[in-house]
Short mmCIF file of C-alpha atoms in Angstrom, two decimals:
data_model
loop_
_atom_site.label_atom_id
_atom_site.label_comp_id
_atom_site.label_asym_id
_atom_site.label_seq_id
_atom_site.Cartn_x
_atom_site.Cartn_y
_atom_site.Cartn_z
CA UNK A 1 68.59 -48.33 -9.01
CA UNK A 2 70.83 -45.59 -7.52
CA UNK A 3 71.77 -44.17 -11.30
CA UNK A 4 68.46 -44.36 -12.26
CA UNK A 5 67.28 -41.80 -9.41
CA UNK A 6 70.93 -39.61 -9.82
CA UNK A 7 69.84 -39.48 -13.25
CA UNK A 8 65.99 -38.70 -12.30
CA UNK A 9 67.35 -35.50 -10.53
CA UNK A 10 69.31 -34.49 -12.86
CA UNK A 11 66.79 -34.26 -15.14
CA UNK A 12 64.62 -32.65 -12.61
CA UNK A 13 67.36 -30.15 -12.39
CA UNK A 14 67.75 -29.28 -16.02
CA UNK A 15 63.91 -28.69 -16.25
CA UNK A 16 63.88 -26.57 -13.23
CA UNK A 17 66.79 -24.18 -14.55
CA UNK A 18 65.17 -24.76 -18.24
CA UNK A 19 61.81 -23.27 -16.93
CA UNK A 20 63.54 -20.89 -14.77
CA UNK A 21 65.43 -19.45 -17.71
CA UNK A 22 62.42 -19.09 -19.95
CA UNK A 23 60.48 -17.47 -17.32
CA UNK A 24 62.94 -14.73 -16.47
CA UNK A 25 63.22 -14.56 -20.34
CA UNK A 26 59.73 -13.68 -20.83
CA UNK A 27 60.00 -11.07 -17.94
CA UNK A 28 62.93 -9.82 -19.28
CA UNK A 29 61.39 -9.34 -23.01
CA UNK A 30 58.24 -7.65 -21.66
CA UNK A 31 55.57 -10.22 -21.26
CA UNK A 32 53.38 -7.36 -19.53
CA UNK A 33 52.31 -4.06 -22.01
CA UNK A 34 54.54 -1.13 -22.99
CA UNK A 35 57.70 -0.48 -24.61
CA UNK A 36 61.04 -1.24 -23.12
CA UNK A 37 59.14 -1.47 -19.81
CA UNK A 38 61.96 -3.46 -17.27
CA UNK A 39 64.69 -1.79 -19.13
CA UNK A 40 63.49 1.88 -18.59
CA UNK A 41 62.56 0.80 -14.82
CA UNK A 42 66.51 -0.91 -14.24
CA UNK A 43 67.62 2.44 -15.78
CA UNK A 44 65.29 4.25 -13.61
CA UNK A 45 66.60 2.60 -10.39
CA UNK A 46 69.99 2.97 -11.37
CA UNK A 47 69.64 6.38 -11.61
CA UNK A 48 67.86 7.12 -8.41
CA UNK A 49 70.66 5.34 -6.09
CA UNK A 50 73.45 6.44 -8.39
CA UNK A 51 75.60 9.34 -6.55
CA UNK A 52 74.14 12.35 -8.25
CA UNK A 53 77.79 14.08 -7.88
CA UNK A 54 78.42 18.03 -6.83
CA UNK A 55 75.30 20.16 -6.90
CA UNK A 56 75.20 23.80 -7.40
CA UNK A 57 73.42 25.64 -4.45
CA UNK A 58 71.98 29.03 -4.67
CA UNK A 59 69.64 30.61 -2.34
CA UNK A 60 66.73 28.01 -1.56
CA UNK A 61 67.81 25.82 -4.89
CA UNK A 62 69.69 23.42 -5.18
CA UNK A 63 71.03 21.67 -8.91
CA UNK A 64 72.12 18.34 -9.85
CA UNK A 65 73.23 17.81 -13.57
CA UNK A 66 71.15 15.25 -15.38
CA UNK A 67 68.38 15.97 -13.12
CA UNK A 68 64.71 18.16 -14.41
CA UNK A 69 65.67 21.77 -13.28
CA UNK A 70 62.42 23.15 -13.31
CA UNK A 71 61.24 23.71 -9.51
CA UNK A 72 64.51 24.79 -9.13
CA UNK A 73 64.71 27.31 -11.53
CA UNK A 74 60.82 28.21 -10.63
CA UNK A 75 62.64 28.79 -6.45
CA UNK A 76 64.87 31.77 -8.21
CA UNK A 77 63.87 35.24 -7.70
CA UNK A 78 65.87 36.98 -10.15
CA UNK A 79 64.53 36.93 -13.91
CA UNK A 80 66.73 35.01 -16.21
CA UNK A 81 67.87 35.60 -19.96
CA UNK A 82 66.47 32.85 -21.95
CA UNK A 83 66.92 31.21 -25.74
CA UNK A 84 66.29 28.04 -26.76
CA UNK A 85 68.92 26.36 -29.62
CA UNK A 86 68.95 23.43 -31.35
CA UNK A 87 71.17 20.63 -29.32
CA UNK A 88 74.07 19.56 -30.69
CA UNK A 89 75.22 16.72 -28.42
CA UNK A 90 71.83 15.22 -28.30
CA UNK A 91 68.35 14.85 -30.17
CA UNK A 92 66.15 17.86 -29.05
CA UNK A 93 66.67 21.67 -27.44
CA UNK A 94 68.78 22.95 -25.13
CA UNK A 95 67.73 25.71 -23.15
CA UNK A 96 69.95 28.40 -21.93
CA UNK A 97 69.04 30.32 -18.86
CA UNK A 98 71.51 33.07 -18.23
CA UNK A 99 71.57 34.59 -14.54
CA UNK A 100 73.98 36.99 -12.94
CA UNK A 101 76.83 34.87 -12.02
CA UNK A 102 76.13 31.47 -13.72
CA UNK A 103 74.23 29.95 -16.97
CA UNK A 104 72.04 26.95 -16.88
CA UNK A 105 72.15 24.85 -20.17
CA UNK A 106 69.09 22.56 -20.18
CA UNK A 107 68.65 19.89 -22.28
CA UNK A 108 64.82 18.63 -23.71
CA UNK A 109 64.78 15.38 -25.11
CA UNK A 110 61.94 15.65 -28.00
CA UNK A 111 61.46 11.84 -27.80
CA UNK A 112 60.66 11.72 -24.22
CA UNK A 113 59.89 14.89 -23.43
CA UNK A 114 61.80 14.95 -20.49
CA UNK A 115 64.20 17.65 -19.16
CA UNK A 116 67.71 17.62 -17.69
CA UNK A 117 70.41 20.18 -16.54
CA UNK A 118 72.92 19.23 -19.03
CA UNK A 119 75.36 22.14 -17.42
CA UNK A 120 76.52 24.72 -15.07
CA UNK A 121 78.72 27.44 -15.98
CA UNK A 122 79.73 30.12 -13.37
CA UNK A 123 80.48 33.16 -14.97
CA UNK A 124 82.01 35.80 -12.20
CA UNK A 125 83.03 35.45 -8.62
CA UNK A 126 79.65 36.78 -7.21
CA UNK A 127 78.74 32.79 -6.73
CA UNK A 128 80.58 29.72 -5.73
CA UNK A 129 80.54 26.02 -5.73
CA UNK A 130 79.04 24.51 -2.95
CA UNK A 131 82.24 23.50 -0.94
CA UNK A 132 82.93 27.88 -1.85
CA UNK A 133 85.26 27.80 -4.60
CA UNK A 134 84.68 30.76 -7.43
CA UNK A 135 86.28 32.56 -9.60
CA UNK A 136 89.77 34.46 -8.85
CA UNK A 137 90.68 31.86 -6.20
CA UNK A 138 94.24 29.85 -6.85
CA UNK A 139 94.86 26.63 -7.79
CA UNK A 140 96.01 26.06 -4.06
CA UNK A 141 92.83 26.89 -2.98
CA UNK A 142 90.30 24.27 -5.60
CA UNK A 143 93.27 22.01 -4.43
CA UNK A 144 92.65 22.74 -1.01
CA UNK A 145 88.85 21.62 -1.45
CA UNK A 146 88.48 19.15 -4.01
CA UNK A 147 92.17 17.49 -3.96
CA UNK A 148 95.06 17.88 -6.18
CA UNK A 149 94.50 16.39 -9.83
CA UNK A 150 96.85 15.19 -12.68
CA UNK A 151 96.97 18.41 -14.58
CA UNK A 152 95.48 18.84 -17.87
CA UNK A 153 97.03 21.30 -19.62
CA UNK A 154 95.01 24.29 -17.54
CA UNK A 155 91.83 22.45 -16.39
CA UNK A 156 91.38 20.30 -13.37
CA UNK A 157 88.58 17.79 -13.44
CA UNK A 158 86.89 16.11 -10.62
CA UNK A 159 84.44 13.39 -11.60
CA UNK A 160 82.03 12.42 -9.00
CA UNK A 161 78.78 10.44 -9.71
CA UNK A 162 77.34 10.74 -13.30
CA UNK A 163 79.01 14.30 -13.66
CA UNK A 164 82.03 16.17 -13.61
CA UNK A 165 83.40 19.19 -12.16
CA UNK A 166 85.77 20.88 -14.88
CA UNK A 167 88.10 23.64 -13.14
CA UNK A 168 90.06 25.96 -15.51
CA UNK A 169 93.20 27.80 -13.99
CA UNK A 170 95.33 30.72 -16.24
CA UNK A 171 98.26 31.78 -14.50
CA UNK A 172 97.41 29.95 -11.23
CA UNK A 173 94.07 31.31 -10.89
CA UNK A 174 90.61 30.13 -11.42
CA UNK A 175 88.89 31.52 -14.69
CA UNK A 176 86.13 29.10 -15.22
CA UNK A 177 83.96 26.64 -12.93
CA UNK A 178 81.63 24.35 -15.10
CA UNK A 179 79.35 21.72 -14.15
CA UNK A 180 78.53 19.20 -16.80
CA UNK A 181 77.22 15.29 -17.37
#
């Protein structure tokens, strides 16, 4: 009598992780309508609690690579310089947006229409990172704020989040500060 009922609930337990399984499979494979739908909304929260790495701060706006740019952009005073080229990292445009002191490089995904600040490039000392390193400064001195690095030939680069800060140094200074995904 007793292996009958140990078998009984095993049984029981089979079915339950048997019907389990299927279920999560049909959530999973997108019982409900629309294309990809769970796998763009894990991707979605992903994104949203991932660390979003150094931002570039100027004025009232503040950037984040792989983030839409727009109302940003929209907060600057100053007129920017602006083409549009064929991508070639990724399907779609990039966007260039040249300012005095740094270029945004914004990528538009034709498929999903979406933008994202694909990169920041600061182009003379009149701005600075966040944490106030530009152009001219030493090695010391990025050191000094981000932490010493294995060197790379003549670039330091931090990686923080989804991006990475890329540092380039020519005779112990600072010639180039670049944000980029």
């Amino acid at each position: 009598m007793r292996k009958k009922i140990c078998r009984g609930l095993k049984i029981v337990n089979y079915l339950s992780i048997i019907s389990f399984c299927a279920g999560m499979t049909l959530v999973v494979t997108g019982c409900k309508s629309g294309k990809n739908m769970v796998a763009n909304n894990i991707t979605s929260v992903v994104e949203k609690n991932m660390d979003k790495g150094y931002s570039f701060k100027i004025k009232n706006a503040e950037f984040f690579i792989g983030e839409d740019p727009t109302a940003n952009i929209d907060k600057l005073e100053a007129e920017a310089d602006s083409f549009t080229v064929p991508s070639c990292a990724k399907q779609g445009e990039d966007k260039i947006y040249t300012y005095s002191g740094f270029t945004l490089t914004v990528h538009e995904d034709s498929e999903a229409g979406s933008l994202k600040l694909a990169s920041i490039l600061l182009t003379d000392d009149s701005v600075q990172t966040k944490e106030g390193l530009y152009i001219g400064q030493t090695r010391k001195e990025a050191e000094k704020l981000y932490g010493k690095r294995k060197k790379k030939e003549n670039e330091y680069i931090y990686k923080k989040g989804r991006m990475e800060l890329s540092i380039i140094f020519e005779d112990e200074k600072i010639v180039s500060i670049e944000y980029r995904g």
